[in-house]
Short mmCIF file of C-alpha atoms and ligand atoms in Angstrom, two decimals:
data_model
loop_
_atom_site.label_atom_id
_atom_site.label_comp_id
_atom_site.label_asym_id
_atom_site.label_seq_id
_atom_site.Cartn_x
_atom_site.Cartn_y
_atom_site.Cartn_z
CA UNK V 21 70.10 -200.56 94.60
CA UNK V 22 71.42 -200.04 98.13
CA UNK V 23 71.37 -203.04 100.47
CA UNK V 24 69.63 -202.74 103.84
CA UNK V 25 72.92 -202.74 105.79
CA UNK V 26 74.08 -199.68 103.87
CA UNK V 27 71.49 -197.70 105.83
CA UNK V 28 73.28 -198.41 109.13
CA UNK V 29 75.61 -195.37 108.95
CA UNK V 30 72.55 -193.13 108.51
CA UNK V 31 69.96 -194.61 110.89
CA UNK V 32 72.04 -196.81 113.20
CA UNK V 33 72.48 -200.55 113.66
CA UNK V 34 69.54 -201.00 116.05
CA UNK V 35 67.01 -199.61 113.56
CA UNK V 36 68.05 -202.19 110.99
CA UNK V 37 68.15 -204.99 113.57
CA UNK V 38 64.57 -204.10 114.56
CA UNK V 39 63.41 -204.43 110.97
CA UNK V 40 64.93 -207.88 110.61
CA UNK V 41 63.41 -208.99 113.91
CA UNK V 42 59.93 -207.78 112.97
CA UNK V 43 60.22 -209.34 109.51
CA UNK V 44 61.02 -212.69 111.08
CA UNK V 45 57.63 -212.66 112.76
CA UNK V 46 55.98 -212.37 109.36
CA UNK V 47 57.72 -215.48 108.00
CA UNK V 48 55.42 -217.45 105.74
CA UNK V 49 53.17 -214.49 104.97
CA UNK V 50 53.00 -212.97 101.49
CA UNK V 51 52.32 -209.23 101.21
CA UNK V 52 51.01 -207.83 97.94
CA UNK V 53 50.96 -204.15 97.05
CA UNK V 54 48.54 -203.06 94.33
CA UNK V 55 48.33 -199.62 92.70
CA UNK V 56 47.77 -198.12 89.28
CA UNK V 57 51.17 -196.98 88.01
CA UNK V 58 54.78 -198.02 88.33
CA UNK V 59 56.18 -194.59 87.39
CA UNK V 60 55.30 -191.00 88.18
CA UNK V 61 53.94 -189.64 91.42
CA UNK V 62 54.64 -190.39 95.04
CA UNK V 63 53.07 -193.85 95.35
CA UNK V 64 55.22 -195.37 92.61
CA UNK V 65 58.23 -193.52 94.00
CA UNK V 66 57.77 -195.15 97.40
CA UNK V 67 56.93 -198.66 96.15
CA UNK V 68 59.95 -198.74 93.85
CA UNK V 69 62.16 -198.46 96.93
CA UNK V 70 60.02 -200.11 99.57
CA UNK V 71 59.29 -203.40 97.78
CA UNK V 72 62.93 -204.51 97.26
CA UNK V 73 63.86 -203.47 100.80
CA UNK V 74 60.94 -205.39 102.33
CA UNK V 75 62.07 -208.45 100.36
CA UNK V 76 65.61 -207.98 101.60
CA UNK V 77 64.63 -207.86 105.26
CA UNK V 78 62.78 -211.12 104.68
CA UNK V 79 59.16 -210.25 103.86
CA UNK V 80 57.83 -212.10 100.82
CA UNK V 81 56.51 -209.05 98.92
CA UNK V 82 54.82 -208.68 95.52
CA UNK V 83 53.80 -205.58 93.63
CA UNK V 84 51.01 -205.68 91.05
CA UNK V 85 49.35 -203.03 88.92
CA UNK V 86 45.74 -202.76 87.85
CA UNK V 87 45.04 -201.97 84.22
CA UNK V 88 42.84 -199.22 82.91
CA UNK V 89 42.21 -197.25 79.74
CA UNK V 90 42.15 -193.51 79.16
CA UNK V 91 38.52 -193.15 80.21
CA UNK V 92 39.09 -195.01 83.46
CA UNK V 93 42.01 -192.78 84.43
CA UNK V 94 40.01 -189.67 83.50
CA UNK V 95 37.38 -190.83 85.99
CA UNK V 96 39.91 -191.71 88.69
CA UNK V 97 41.51 -188.28 88.27
CA UNK V 98 38.06 -186.75 88.79
CA UNK V 99 37.70 -188.87 91.93
CA UNK V 100 41.17 -187.74 93.05
CA UNK V 101 40.24 -184.09 92.52
CA UNK V 102 36.88 -184.53 94.27
CA UNK V 103 38.61 -186.11 97.27
CA UNK V 104 40.76 -183.02 97.37
CA UNK V 105 37.61 -180.93 97.55
CA UNK V 106 37.74 -179.69 93.96
CA UNK V 107 34.32 -179.34 92.43
CA UNK V 108 34.69 -182.01 89.78
CA UNK V 109 31.38 -183.77 89.61
CA UNK V 110 31.53 -187.51 89.26
CA UNK V 111 28.38 -188.57 87.44
CA UNK V 112 26.55 -191.86 86.90
CA UNK V 113 28.40 -192.55 83.66
CA UNK V 114 31.76 -192.02 85.41
CA UNK V 115 30.80 -194.52 88.07
CA UNK V 116 29.80 -197.01 85.37
CA UNK V 117 33.20 -196.60 83.67
CA UNK V 118 34.93 -197.02 87.02
CA UNK V 119 32.99 -200.17 87.85
CA UNK V 120 33.43 -201.68 84.39
CA UNK V 121 37.23 -201.45 84.52
CA UNK V 122 37.22 -202.53 88.16
CA UNK V 123 35.28 -205.64 87.16
CA UNK V 124 37.93 -206.57 84.60
CA UNK V 125 40.66 -206.11 87.19
CA UNK V 126 38.69 -208.15 89.71
CA UNK V 127 38.70 -210.98 87.16
CA UNK V 128 42.36 -210.61 86.21
CA UNK V 129 44.37 -209.68 89.32
CA UNK V 130 45.33 -212.55 91.59
CA UNK V 131 44.80 -211.46 95.20
CA UNK V 132 45.50 -214.67 97.04
CA UNK V 133 48.31 -213.18 99.16
CA UNK V 134 47.99 -213.14 102.94
CA UNK V 135 47.98 -209.35 103.10
CA UNK V 136 46.63 -207.31 100.20
CA UNK V 137 47.73 -203.69 100.38
CA UNK V 138 45.68 -201.45 98.10
CA UNK V 139 46.97 -197.95 97.35
CA UNK V 140 44.58 -195.08 96.65
CA UNK V 141 41.11 -195.18 95.05
CA UNK V 142 41.96 -196.59 91.60
CA UNK V 143 42.12 -200.29 92.68
CA UNK V 144 39.77 -199.91 95.66
CA UNK V 145 36.99 -202.11 94.24
CA UNK V 146 39.25 -205.17 94.24
CA UNK V 147 37.97 -205.63 97.81
CA UNK V 148 35.19 -207.67 96.17
CA UNK V 149 37.78 -210.47 96.06
CA UNK V 150 38.39 -210.45 99.81
CA UNK V 151 38.44 -213.95 101.25
CA UNK V 152 39.85 -214.80 104.67
CA UNK V 153 43.02 -212.82 103.92
CA UNK V 154 43.74 -209.35 105.32
CA UNK V 155 43.12 -206.23 103.29
CA UNK V 156 44.51 -202.72 103.88
CA UNK V 157 43.45 -199.56 102.07
CA UNK V 158 46.24 -197.00 102.00
CA UNK V 159 45.08 -193.44 101.28
CA UNK V 160 47.88 -191.21 100.00
CA UNK V 161 45.77 -188.15 99.29
CA UNK V 162 44.61 -185.24 101.42
CA UNK V 163 41.05 -186.20 102.40
CA UNK V 164 40.60 -183.53 105.06
CA UNK V 165 37.76 -181.97 103.08
CA UNK V 166 36.48 -184.38 100.41
CA UNK V 167 33.37 -184.21 98.28
CA UNK V 168 30.87 -186.01 100.52
CA UNK V 169 29.27 -187.79 97.60
CA UNK V 170 32.53 -189.28 96.35
CA UNK V 171 33.68 -190.14 99.86
CA UNK V 172 30.39 -191.97 100.51
CA UNK V 173 30.87 -193.92 97.28
CA UNK V 174 34.38 -194.96 98.35
CA UNK V 175 33.23 -195.79 101.88
CA UNK V 176 31.10 -198.54 100.35
CA UNK V 177 34.44 -200.26 99.59
CA UNK V 178 36.62 -198.98 102.45
CA UNK V 179 34.32 -200.29 105.17
CA UNK V 180 34.98 -203.84 103.94
CA UNK V 181 38.74 -203.57 104.47
CA UNK V 182 40.46 -204.68 107.68
CA UNK V 183 42.27 -201.37 108.11
CA UNK V 184 42.85 -197.98 106.53
CA UNK V 185 46.07 -195.97 106.56
CA UNK V 186 46.32 -192.18 106.27
CA UNK V 187 49.36 -189.92 106.03
CA UNK V 188 48.44 -187.17 108.48
CA UNK V 189 46.16 -186.86 111.54
CA UNK V 190 43.96 -184.29 109.82
CA UNK V 191 42.97 -186.86 107.18
CA UNK V 192 41.47 -189.42 109.52
CA UNK V 193 37.74 -189.96 108.98
CA UNK V 194 34.93 -191.49 110.97
CA UNK V 195 34.78 -195.12 109.84
CA UNK V 196 33.91 -198.57 111.10
CA UNK V 197 37.37 -200.10 110.57
CA UNK V 198 40.76 -199.65 112.22
CA UNK V 199 42.72 -196.61 111.13
CA UNK V 200 46.49 -196.11 111.21
CA UNK V 201 48.53 -192.99 110.78
CA UNK V 202 51.69 -193.69 108.81
CA UNK V 203 53.47 -190.92 106.98
CA UNK V 204 55.38 -191.56 103.76
CA UNK V 205 59.14 -191.48 103.42
CA UNK V 206 62.08 -190.98 101.14
CA UNK V 207 65.05 -193.21 100.50
CA UNK V 208 68.31 -191.41 101.29
CA UNK V 209 70.32 -193.83 99.14
CA UNK V 210 68.18 -193.74 96.01
CA UNK V 211 69.32 -191.97 92.84
CA UNK V 212 66.75 -189.30 93.72
CA UNK V 213 68.38 -188.49 97.05
CA UNK V 214 71.98 -189.71 97.18
CA UNK V 215 74.88 -187.26 97.11
CA UNK V 216 75.90 -186.09 93.65
CA UNK V 217 79.16 -184.65 92.37
CA UNK V 218 79.22 -181.05 91.13
CA UNK V 219 80.15 -182.46 87.76
CA UNK V 220 76.89 -184.43 87.52
CA UNK V 221 74.84 -181.45 88.70
CA UNK V 222 76.48 -179.21 86.11
CA UNK V 223 75.95 -181.75 83.33
CA UNK V 224 72.21 -181.77 84.03
CA UNK V 225 72.05 -177.97 84.13
CA UNK V 226 73.94 -177.82 80.87
CA UNK V 227 71.53 -180.29 79.27
CA UNK V 228 68.66 -177.91 80.02
CA UNK V 229 70.59 -174.71 79.17
CA UNK V 230 70.52 -173.39 82.74
CA UNK V 231 73.39 -171.27 84.09
CA UNK V 232 74.16 -170.68 87.72
CA UNK V 233 74.61 -166.93 87.25
CA UNK V 234 71.46 -166.03 89.22
CA UNK V 235 69.72 -167.67 92.16
CA UNK V 236 67.57 -170.64 91.16
CA UNK V 237 64.05 -171.14 92.54
CA UNK V 238 62.59 -174.57 91.73
CA UNK V 239 59.37 -176.51 91.97
CA UNK V 240 59.41 -180.11 90.76
CA UNK V 241 55.97 -181.68 90.42
CA UNK V 242 53.66 -183.39 88.02
CA UNK V 243 51.94 -180.70 85.93
CA UNK V 244 48.75 -180.72 87.96
CA UNK V 245 46.59 -177.72 88.90
CA UNK V 246 46.63 -178.87 92.53
CA UNK V 247 50.40 -178.27 92.48
CA UNK V 248 49.58 -174.65 91.49
CA UNK V 249 52.32 -174.14 88.88
CA UNK V 250 50.72 -170.86 87.78
CA UNK V 251 50.82 -169.68 91.41
CA UNK V 252 54.53 -170.48 91.48
CA UNK V 253 55.06 -168.35 88.38
CA UNK V 254 53.10 -165.45 89.95
CA UNK V 255 55.20 -165.68 93.12
CA UNK V 256 58.43 -165.80 91.09
CA UNK V 257 57.37 -162.70 89.11
CA UNK V 258 56.82 -160.82 92.36
CA UNK V 259 60.28 -161.82 93.62
CA UNK V 260 61.86 -160.99 90.28
CA UNK V 261 60.85 -157.33 90.67
CA UNK V 262 63.35 -157.07 93.52
CA UNK V 263 65.90 -159.84 92.97
CA UNK V 264 67.26 -161.02 89.64
CA UNK V 265 66.61 -164.75 89.79
CA UNK V 266 65.46 -167.67 87.66
CA UNK V 267 62.70 -170.24 87.97
CA UNK V 268 62.71 -173.93 87.18
CA UNK V 269 59.29 -175.56 86.93
CA UNK V 270 59.98 -179.15 86.11
CA UNK V 271 57.86 -182.25 85.99
CA UNK V 272 57.10 -185.38 84.12
CA UNK V 273 53.79 -187.04 83.54
CA UNK V 274 52.27 -190.02 85.31
CA UNK V 275 50.49 -192.72 83.33
CA UNK V 276 47.47 -192.45 85.65
CA UNK V 277 47.25 -188.63 85.33
CA UNK V 278 45.67 -187.62 82.01
CA UNK V 279 45.64 -183.86 82.75
CA UNK V 280 49.42 -183.35 82.66
CA UNK V 281 50.02 -182.22 79.09
CA UNK V 282 47.12 -179.78 79.15
CA UNK V 283 48.39 -178.14 82.34
CA UNK V 284 51.91 -178.03 80.88
CA UNK V 285 50.56 -176.08 77.89
CA UNK V 286 48.85 -173.57 80.21
CA UNK V 287 52.10 -173.13 82.12
CA UNK V 288 54.17 -172.67 78.97
CA UNK V 289 51.76 -170.04 77.74
CA UNK V 290 52.05 -168.10 80.99
CA UNK V 291 55.86 -168.37 80.94
CA UNK V 292 56.34 -167.41 77.32
CA UNK V 293 58.07 -164.04 77.52
CA UNK V 294 60.58 -164.68 80.31
CA UNK V 295 63.85 -166.39 79.37
CA UNK V 296 64.66 -166.91 83.05
CA UNK V 297 61.71 -169.28 83.41
CA UNK V 298 62.70 -172.83 82.58
CA UNK V 299 59.64 -175.01 82.03
CA UNK V 300 60.96 -178.55 81.71
CA UNK V 301 59.14 -181.70 80.76
CA UNK V 302 61.40 -184.23 82.43
CA UNK V 303 61.99 -187.80 81.39
CA UNK V 304 61.67 -190.35 84.22
CA UNK V 305 65.16 -189.75 85.55
CA UNK V 306 65.89 -189.58 89.26
CA UNK V 307 69.43 -188.26 88.86
CA UNK V 308 68.09 -185.29 86.92
CA UNK V 309 65.51 -184.48 89.62
CA UNK V 310 68.19 -184.86 92.27
CA UNK V 311 70.58 -182.57 90.36
CA UNK V 312 67.95 -179.87 89.81
CA UNK V 313 67.02 -179.93 93.50
CA UNK V 314 70.69 -179.71 94.52
CA UNK V 315 71.38 -176.85 92.10
CA UNK V 316 68.56 -174.77 93.58
CA UNK V 317 68.83 -171.94 96.07
CA UNK V 318 65.21 -172.23 97.17
CA UNK V 319 62.78 -175.11 96.62
CA UNK V 320 59.07 -174.29 96.41
CA UNK V 321 56.06 -176.57 96.82
CA UNK V 322 53.08 -174.31 96.44
CA UNK V 323 50.44 -177.04 96.28
CA UNK V 324 46.77 -176.32 96.89
CA UNK V 325 46.27 -179.83 98.30
CA UNK V 326 49.00 -182.26 99.25
CA UNK V 327 48.77 -185.74 100.74
CA UNK V 328 52.35 -185.49 101.98
CA UNK V 329 54.62 -183.90 99.39
CA UNK V 330 57.63 -186.15 98.92
CA UNK V 331 59.31 -183.33 97.04
CA UNK V 332 59.44 -181.35 100.29
CA UNK V 333 61.20 -184.21 102.11
CA UNK V 334 63.57 -184.67 99.16
CA UNK V 335 64.53 -181.01 99.24
CA UNK V 336 64.95 -180.88 103.02
CA UNK V 337 67.09 -184.03 102.96
CA UNK V 338 69.40 -182.06 100.64
CA UNK V 339 69.43 -179.32 103.30
CA UNK V 340 67.69 -176.89 100.94
CA UNK V 341 65.59 -174.04 102.27
CA UNK V 342 61.97 -174.75 101.34
CA UNK V 343 58.92 -172.52 100.92
CA UNK V 344 55.78 -174.64 100.89
CA UNK V 345 52.04 -174.34 101.38
CA UNK V 346 50.64 -174.74 104.84
CA UNK V 347 48.35 -177.61 103.82
CA UNK V 348 47.92 -181.38 103.99
CA UNK V 349 51.03 -183.32 104.96
CA UNK V 350 53.45 -180.43 104.46
CA UNK V 351 53.31 -179.03 108.04
CA UNK V 352 54.40 -182.47 109.29
CA UNK V 353 57.67 -181.77 107.53
CA UNK V 354 58.06 -178.04 107.96
CA UNK V 355 57.85 -176.29 111.26
CA UNK V 356 57.49 -172.67 110.25
CA UNK V 357 60.72 -170.67 110.61
CA UNK V 358 62.53 -173.72 111.98
CA UNK V 359 62.78 -176.25 109.16
CA UNK V 360 61.45 -174.11 106.33
CA UNK V 361 58.84 -171.46 105.64
CA UNK V 362 55.13 -172.14 105.26
CA UNK V 363 52.96 -169.92 103.11
CA UNK V 364 49.23 -169.43 102.56
CA UNK V 365 49.16 -167.31 99.40
CA UNK V 366 51.11 -166.15 96.36
CA UNK V 367 52.16 -163.01 98.23
CA UNK V 368 53.22 -165.11 101.20
CA UNK V 369 55.27 -167.39 98.98
CA UNK V 370 56.95 -164.43 97.28
CA UNK V 371 57.73 -162.79 100.62
CA UNK V 372 59.26 -166.02 101.97
CA UNK V 373 61.36 -166.63 98.84
CA UNK V 374 62.70 -163.05 99.02
CA UNK V 375 63.54 -163.50 102.66
CA UNK V 376 65.55 -166.65 101.93
CA UNK V 377 67.37 -165.18 98.95
CA UNK V 378 68.30 -162.11 101.02
CA UNK V 379 69.54 -164.01 104.03
CA UNK V 380 71.78 -166.92 103.15
CA UNK V 381 72.68 -167.70 106.77
CA UNK V 382 69.01 -168.02 107.73
CA UNK V 383 68.29 -170.10 104.62
CA UNK V 384 71.19 -172.42 105.45
CA UNK V 385 70.02 -172.90 109.03
CA UNK V 386 66.47 -173.78 107.94
CA UNK V 387 67.87 -176.30 105.46
CA UNK V 388 70.10 -177.93 108.07
CA UNK V 389 67.22 -178.21 110.56
CA UNK V 390 65.05 -179.62 107.79
CA UNK V 391 67.57 -182.34 106.97
CA UNK V 392 67.73 -183.40 110.62
CA UNK V 393 63.94 -183.51 110.86
CA UNK V 394 63.68 -185.72 107.76
CA UNK V 395 66.45 -187.95 109.06
CA UNK V 396 64.60 -188.48 112.34
CA UNK V 397 61.11 -188.96 110.93
CA UNK V 398 60.73 -189.53 107.23
CA UNK V 399 63.29 -192.04 105.97
CA UNK V 400 62.26 -195.32 104.40
CA UNK V 401 63.52 -197.38 107.36
CA UNK V 402 60.96 -195.78 109.71
CA UNK V 403 58.28 -196.37 107.09
CA UNK V 404 59.15 -200.07 106.73
CA UNK V 405 59.05 -200.46 110.52
CA UNK V 406 55.57 -198.89 110.65
CA UNK V 407 54.33 -201.18 107.89
CA UNK V 408 55.74 -204.30 109.57
CA UNK V 409 54.02 -203.35 112.82
CA UNK V 410 50.80 -202.72 110.90
CA UNK V 411 51.00 -206.15 109.22
CA UNK V 412 51.60 -207.86 112.57
CA UNK V 413 48.75 -205.96 114.22
CA UNK V 414 46.31 -207.43 111.68
CA UNK V 415 46.80 -210.81 113.34
CA UNK V 416 46.14 -209.54 116.85
CA UNK V 417 42.93 -209.14 118.76
CA UNK V 418 41.22 -205.88 117.83
CA UNK V 419 40.93 -204.34 121.26
CA UNK V 420 40.64 -200.85 119.80
CA UNK V 421 37.97 -198.22 120.02
CA UNK V 422 36.57 -197.20 116.65
CA UNK V 423 36.06 -193.53 115.98
N1 UDP Q 518 58.86 -186.62 90.47
C1 UDP Q 518 59.76 -187.08 89.52
N2 UDP Q 518 59.81 -186.47 88.32
C2 UDP Q 518 58.99 -185.45 88.02
C3 UDP Q 518 58.06 -184.98 88.99
C4 UDP Q 518 58.03 -185.59 90.21
O1 UDP Q 518 60.54 -188.01 89.76
O2 UDP Q 518 59.09 -184.95 86.92
C5 UDP Q 518 58.83 -187.29 91.75
C6 UDP Q 518 59.18 -186.39 92.91
O3 UDP Q 518 60.58 -186.26 93.01
C7 UDP Q 518 58.53 -187.14 94.07
C8 UDP Q 518 57.28 -187.73 93.42
O4 UDP Q 518 57.54 -187.77 92.03
O5 UDP Q 518 59.36 -188.18 94.49
C9 UDP Q 518 56.06 -186.88 93.70
O6 UDP Q 518 55.57 -187.14 94.96
P1 UDP Q 518 54.74 -186.06 95.75
O7 UDP Q 518 54.33 -186.67 97.04
O8 UDP Q 518 55.53 -184.79 95.85
O9 UDP Q 518 53.48 -185.73 94.82
P2 UDP Q 518 52.41 -186.64 94.02
O10 UDP Q 518 52.87 -186.61 92.59
O11 UDP Q 518 52.39 -187.99 94.62
O12 UDP Q 518 51.12 -185.88 94.17
#
């Protein structure tokens, strides 16, 4: 894994010096991240990179996982969907299952660190263990329009934290604790984002039987209805009427997302007759994701809800033209017609993809602007700086006005 000084050519010496200086002020403090999976999805993606880098700049950092069975993760997926405004009802029995597993985790997870950093709703009930240490709840999902009932249930826990962190301004909620806005980030030196040789890219394409004889449109996401894979297929079919192209819909599964295989089956069924649609169930392999993104002519992220959409940042960092939904954290990354194209419908997505495939110069310019925007705002070094400032702020007088 890249060492912190290797980021200097990308972000500059002073950025790295700042991180070391801030970390020094946290000497003696132990920070502990807790979430529900070490692979699959954006949270694991970030922690896998963030934790070693925090340690390297001098912050004593741990990362622990809660445990849960199939039923627990079915319930937490319902909660996730309800937070995203989907009409999944969470009933009494679901809450009982949630609380039962939470109780076991409360007994088993050691939370004696100085700062306990809880990610998303799955481990939220661990707050029962709060002593005099500081607790942060980090929300990675789009909670701009949540089910009120589920939000109220979670607020019972959230209000006992010292602070909450959201990814975008539109997600902030009225609450009695301090709120911070910190957007996620990507690591430019990870296997997912580093430069790749043409040879490596071609090897991956060969593995999946994909030829570069027609333009490639790609969406890489967990197979989740909120990523709208069927909508991507519909948009591709509309484009295909005018431009001979191919579609890659690729994704793995996450251990805390039980719906994946079912959605994959639905997608495969829809894609059946078209040999230019490549529906790939990927192993956990960052080089492969990187190669597929780099081989693409247009990257799509047609989500219905999106906390941030790391895949958008990953594509823009590779200077790819992106068509993505105008929702959640995506507009933070894409300024329409400057660093990509935003869409609000299947027709809009198809129109934008056509436009990019027909105008390579325009597509190239959007990609270049996108890369610059990511470089300035969404790299892991900025994210670490924000977290260090957040940690330090927990030890300062709270002269803030609550919303
Ligand atoms: N990802 C991956 N393999 C896959 C699908 C996704 O490595 O098969 C990665 C993707 O590159 C990104 C993360 O998982 O880094 C997904 O984060 P995002 O914010 O886009 O969505 P989330 O899954 O957290 O809703």
